[in-house]
Tab-separated table of C-alpha atoms (C1' of nucleotides) in Angstrom:
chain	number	residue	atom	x	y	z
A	193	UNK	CA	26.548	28.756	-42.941
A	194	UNK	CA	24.476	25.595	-42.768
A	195	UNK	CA	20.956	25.943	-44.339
A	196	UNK	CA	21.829	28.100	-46.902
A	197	UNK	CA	23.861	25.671	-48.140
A	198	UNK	CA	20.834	23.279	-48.725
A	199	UNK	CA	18.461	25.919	-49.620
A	200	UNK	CA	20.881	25.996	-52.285
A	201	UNK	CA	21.286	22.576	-53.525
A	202	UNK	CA	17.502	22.580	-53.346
A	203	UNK	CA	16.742	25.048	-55.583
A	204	UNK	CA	19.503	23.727	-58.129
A	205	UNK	CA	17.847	20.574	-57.779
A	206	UNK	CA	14.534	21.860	-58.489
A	207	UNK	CA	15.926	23.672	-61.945
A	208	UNK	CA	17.692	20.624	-62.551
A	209	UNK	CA	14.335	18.271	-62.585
A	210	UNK	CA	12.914	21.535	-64.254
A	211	UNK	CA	14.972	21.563	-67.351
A	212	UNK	CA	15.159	17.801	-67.704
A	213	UNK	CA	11.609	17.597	-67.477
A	214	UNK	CA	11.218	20.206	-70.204
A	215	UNK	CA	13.732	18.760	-72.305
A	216	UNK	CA	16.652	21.044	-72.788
A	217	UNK	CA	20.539	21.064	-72.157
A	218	UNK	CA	22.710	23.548	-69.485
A	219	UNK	CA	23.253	25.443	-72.456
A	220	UNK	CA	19.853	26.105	-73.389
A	221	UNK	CA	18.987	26.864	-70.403
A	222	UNK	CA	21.471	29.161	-69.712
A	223	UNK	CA	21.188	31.096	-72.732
A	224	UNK	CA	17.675	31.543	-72.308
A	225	UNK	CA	18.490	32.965	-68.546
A	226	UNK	CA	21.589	34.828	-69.937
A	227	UNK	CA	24.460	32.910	-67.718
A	228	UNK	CA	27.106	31.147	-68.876
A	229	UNK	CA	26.907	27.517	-69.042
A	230	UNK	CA	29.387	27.269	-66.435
A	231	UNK	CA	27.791	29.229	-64.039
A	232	UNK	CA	24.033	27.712	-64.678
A	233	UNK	CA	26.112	24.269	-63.826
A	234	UNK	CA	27.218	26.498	-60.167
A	235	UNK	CA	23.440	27.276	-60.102
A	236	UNK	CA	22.856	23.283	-60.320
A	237	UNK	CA	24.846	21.877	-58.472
A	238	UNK	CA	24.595	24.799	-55.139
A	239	UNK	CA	28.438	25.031	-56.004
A	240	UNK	CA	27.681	29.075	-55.870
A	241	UNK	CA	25.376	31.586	-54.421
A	242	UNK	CA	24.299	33.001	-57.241
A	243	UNK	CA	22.477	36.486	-57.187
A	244	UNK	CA	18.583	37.202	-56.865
A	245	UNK	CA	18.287	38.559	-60.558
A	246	UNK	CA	20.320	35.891	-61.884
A	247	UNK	CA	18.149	33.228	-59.965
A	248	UNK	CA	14.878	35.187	-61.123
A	249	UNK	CA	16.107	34.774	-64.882
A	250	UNK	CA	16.819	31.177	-64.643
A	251	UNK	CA	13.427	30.146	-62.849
A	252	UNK	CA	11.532	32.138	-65.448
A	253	UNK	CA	13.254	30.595	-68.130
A	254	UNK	CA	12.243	26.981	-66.959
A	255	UNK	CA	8.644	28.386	-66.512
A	256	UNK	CA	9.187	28.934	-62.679
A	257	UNK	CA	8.489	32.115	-60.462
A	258	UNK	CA	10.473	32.900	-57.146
A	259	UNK	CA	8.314	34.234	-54.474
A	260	UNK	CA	8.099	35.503	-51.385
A	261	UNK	CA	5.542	33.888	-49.073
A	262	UNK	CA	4.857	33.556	-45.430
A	263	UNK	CA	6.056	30.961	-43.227
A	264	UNK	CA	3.381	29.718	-41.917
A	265	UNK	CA	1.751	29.920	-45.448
A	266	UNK	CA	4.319	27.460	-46.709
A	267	UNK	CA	2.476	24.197	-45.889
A	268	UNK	CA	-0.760	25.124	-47.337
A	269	UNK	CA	0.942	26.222	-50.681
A	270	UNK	CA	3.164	22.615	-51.035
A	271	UNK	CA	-0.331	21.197	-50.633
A	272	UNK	CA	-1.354	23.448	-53.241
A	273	UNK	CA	1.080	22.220	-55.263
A	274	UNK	CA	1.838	18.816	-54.620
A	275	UNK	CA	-1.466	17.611	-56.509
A	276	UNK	CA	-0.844	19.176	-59.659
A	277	UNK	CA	2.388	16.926	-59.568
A	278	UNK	CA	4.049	18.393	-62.835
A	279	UNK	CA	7.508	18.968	-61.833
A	280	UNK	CA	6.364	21.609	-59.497
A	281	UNK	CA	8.491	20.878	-56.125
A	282	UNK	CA	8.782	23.212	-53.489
A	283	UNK	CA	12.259	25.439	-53.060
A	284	UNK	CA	12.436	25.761	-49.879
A	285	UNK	CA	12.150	24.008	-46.527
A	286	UNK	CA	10.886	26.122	-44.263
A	287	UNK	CA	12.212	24.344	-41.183
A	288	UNK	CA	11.796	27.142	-38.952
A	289	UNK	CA	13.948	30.029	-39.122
A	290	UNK	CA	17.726	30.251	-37.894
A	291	UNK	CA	17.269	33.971	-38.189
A	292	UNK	CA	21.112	34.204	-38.724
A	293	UNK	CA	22.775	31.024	-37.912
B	263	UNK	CA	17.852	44.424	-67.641
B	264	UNK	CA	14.386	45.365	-67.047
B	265	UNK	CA	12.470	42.951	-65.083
B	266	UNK	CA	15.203	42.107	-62.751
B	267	UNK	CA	15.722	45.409	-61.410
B	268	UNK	CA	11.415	46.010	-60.697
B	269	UNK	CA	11.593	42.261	-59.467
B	270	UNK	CA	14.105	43.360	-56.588
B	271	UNK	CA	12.421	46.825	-55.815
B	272	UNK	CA	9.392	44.661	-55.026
B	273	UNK	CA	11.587	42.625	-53.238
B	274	UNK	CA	12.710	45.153	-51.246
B	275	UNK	CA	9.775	46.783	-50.768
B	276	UNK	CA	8.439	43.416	-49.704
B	277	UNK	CA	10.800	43.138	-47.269
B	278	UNK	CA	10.142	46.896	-45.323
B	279	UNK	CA	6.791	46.051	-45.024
B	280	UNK	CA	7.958	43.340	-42.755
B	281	UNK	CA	10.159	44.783	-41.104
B	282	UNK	CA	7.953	47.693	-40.424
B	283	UNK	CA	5.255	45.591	-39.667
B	284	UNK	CA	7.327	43.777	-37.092
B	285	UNK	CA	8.426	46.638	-35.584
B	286	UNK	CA	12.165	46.090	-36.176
B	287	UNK	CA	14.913	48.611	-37.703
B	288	UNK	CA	16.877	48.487	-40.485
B	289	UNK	CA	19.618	47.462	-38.098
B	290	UNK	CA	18.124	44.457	-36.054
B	291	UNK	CA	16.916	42.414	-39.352
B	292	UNK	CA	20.734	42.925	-40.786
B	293	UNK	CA	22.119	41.707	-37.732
B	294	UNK	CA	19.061	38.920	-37.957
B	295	UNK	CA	20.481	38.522	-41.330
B	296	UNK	CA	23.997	38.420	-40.741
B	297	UNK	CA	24.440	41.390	-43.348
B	298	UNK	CA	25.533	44.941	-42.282
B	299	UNK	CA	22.939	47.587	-42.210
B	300	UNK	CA	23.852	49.775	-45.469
B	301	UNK	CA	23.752	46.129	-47.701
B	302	UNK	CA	20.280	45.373	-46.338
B	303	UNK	CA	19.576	49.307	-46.919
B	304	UNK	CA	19.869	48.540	-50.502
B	305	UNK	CA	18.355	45.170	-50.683
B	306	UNK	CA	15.345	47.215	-49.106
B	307	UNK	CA	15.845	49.642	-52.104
B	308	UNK	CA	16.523	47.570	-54.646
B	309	UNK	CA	19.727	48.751	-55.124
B	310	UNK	CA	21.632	45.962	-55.326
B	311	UNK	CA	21.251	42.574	-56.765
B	312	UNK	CA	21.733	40.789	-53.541
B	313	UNK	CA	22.993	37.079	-53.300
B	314	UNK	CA	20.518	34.083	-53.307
B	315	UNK	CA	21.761	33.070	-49.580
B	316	UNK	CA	21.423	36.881	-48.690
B	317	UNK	CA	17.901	37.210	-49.534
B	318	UNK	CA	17.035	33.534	-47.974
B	319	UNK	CA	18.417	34.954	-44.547
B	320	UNK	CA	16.895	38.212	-44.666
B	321	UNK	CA	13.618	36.476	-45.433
B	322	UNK	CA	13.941	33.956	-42.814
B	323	UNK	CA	14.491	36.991	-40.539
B	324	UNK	CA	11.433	39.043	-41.419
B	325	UNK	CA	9.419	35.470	-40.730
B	326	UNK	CA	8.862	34.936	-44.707
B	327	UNK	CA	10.706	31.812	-47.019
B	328	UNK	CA	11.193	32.246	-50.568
B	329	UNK	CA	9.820	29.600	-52.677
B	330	UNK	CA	9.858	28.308	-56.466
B	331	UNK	CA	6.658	27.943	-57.643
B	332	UNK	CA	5.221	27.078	-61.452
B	333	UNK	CA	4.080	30.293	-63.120
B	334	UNK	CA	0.824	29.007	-63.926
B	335	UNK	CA	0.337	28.717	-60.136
B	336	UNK	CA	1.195	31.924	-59.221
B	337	UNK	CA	-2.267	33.262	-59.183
B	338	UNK	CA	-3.520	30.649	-57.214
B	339	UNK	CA	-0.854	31.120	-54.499
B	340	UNK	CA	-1.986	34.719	-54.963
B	341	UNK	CA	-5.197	34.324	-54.418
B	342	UNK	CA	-4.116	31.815	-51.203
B	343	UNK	CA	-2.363	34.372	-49.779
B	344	UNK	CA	-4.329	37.918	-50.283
B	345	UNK	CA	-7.091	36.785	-47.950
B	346	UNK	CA	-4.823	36.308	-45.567
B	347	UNK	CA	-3.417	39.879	-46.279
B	348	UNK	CA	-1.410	40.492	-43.402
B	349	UNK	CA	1.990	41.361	-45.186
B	350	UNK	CA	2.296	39.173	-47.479
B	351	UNK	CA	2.534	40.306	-50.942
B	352	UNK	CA	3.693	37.879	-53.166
B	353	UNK	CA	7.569	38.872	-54.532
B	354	UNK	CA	7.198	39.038	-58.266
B	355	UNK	CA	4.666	39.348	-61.017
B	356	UNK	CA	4.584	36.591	-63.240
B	357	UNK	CA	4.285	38.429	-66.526
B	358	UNK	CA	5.624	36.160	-69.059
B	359	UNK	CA	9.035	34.999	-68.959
B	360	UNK	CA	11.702	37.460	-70.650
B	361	UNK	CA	14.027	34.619	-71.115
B	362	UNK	CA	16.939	36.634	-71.288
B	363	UNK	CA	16.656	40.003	-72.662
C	201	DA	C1'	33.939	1.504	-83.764
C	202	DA	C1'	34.319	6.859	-84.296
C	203	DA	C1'	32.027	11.333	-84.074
C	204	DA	C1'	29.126	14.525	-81.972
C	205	DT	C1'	26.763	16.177	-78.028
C	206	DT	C1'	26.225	16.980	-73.159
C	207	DT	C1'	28.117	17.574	-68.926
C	208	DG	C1'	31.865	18.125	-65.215
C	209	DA	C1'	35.613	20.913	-63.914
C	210	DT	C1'	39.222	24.521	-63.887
C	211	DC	C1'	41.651	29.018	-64.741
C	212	DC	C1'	41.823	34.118	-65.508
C	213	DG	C1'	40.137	38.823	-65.464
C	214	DC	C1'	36.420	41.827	-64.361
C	215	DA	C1'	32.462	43.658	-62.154
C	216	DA	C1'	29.689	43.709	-58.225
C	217	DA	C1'	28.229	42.404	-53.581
C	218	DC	C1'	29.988	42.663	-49.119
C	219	DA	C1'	31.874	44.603	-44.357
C	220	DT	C1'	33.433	48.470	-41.900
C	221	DA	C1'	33.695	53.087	-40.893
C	222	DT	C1'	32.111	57.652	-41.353
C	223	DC	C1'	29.110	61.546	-42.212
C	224	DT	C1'	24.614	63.751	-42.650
C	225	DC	C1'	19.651	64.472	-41.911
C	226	DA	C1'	14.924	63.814	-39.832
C	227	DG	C1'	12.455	62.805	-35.855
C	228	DT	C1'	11.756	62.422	-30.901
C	229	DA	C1'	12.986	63.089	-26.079
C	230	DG	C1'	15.581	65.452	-22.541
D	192	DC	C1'	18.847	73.894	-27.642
D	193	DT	C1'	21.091	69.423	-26.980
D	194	DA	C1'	21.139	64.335	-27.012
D	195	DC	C1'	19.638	60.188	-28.943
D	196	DT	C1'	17.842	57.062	-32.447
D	197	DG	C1'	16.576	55.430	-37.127
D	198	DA	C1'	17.641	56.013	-41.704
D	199	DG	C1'	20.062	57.830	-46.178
D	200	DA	C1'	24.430	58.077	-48.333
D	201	DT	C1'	29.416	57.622	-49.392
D	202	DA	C1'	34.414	55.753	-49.445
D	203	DT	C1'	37.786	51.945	-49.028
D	204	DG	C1'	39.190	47.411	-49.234
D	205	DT	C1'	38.028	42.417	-49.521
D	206	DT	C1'	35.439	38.647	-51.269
D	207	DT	C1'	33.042	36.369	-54.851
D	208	DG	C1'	29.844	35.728	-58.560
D	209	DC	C1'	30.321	35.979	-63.426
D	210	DG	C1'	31.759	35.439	-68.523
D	211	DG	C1'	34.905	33.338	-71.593
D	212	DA	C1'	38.041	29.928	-72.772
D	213	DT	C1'	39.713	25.459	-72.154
D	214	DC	C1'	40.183	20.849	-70.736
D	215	DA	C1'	38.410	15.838	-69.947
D	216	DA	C1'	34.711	12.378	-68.988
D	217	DA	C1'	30.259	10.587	-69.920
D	218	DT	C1'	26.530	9.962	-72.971
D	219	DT	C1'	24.358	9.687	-77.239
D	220	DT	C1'	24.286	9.295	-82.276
D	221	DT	C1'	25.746	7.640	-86.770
DNA sequence: AAAATTTGATCCGCAAACATATCTCAGTAG
DNA sequence: CTACTGAGATATGTTTGCGGATCAAATTTT
């Protein structure tokens, strides 16, 4: 595995910014996404690959939505984004696709 | 669980419209995937609550990249995208965050 | 300073995702 | 009808995410 790896640490670094910018503690956070503080820290730091529902409860309890979105469509949407400049970063690089790896 | 489990059968469903639409089988995006065929089966069906670096691969496969987005820009992204409507369907509706449940 | 809070890190036991193999069924082609 | 392919479904064994408890280090608060 190579880019999972950092598709991981991205998206814990994206909650990360998320709950710091909205002011609460691992343990709030994981409480509110029903994890255990432990395994919200995994979720952090990319230690683990946690599962889709247990991502999809974290990002909605920082305010965040996973979703599913063309390639191509990915550059127009970080544009989209970018401006609004809350806290709002991007998951995912979308450095074209390994298919497998 | 409620959410979780109509957030992956959208997922899923998501996901055989691509592969449909790309004219692959169930087979080639596992293999694309680096899954076996019955897991990505029931990541197509929602069965299962696949891992975070299993969905990332069998997006990158079907030519789609998952992204975290702010809820309030959901429907913009929406809007973004449904013009476009080739097969992309954004992954989950934004209704409110259930924190936990 | 000490005390409290937050975070990093580890272990154990359990549940679930995972691979592999196998079987069946629907559809199409021979 | 038989042969082949795509897809649904199940069983077994391994791997791993997960909760809970527990520890220490870093930070903040009094």
């Amino acid at each position: 595995m190579k880019t999972e790896a950092e598709a991981l640490d991205m998206i814990g670094d994206h909650f990360r910014r998320a709950r710091l910018a909205a002011g609460l503690t691992q343990e709030q956070v994981a409480d509110l996404a029903g994890i255990s503080r432990p395994r919200y820290r995994d979720v952090e730091t990319g230690a683990a690959a946690a599962r889709a529902t247990t991502l999809i409860n974290v990002a909605r309890a920082l305010g965040l939505e996973m979703m599913l979105v063309p390639q191509a469509m990915v550059p127009a949407i970080e544009a989209l984004l970018s401006p609004q400049g809350e806290d709002d970063r991007p998951a995912f690089s979308p450095q074209a696709e390994g298919d497998d790896e």
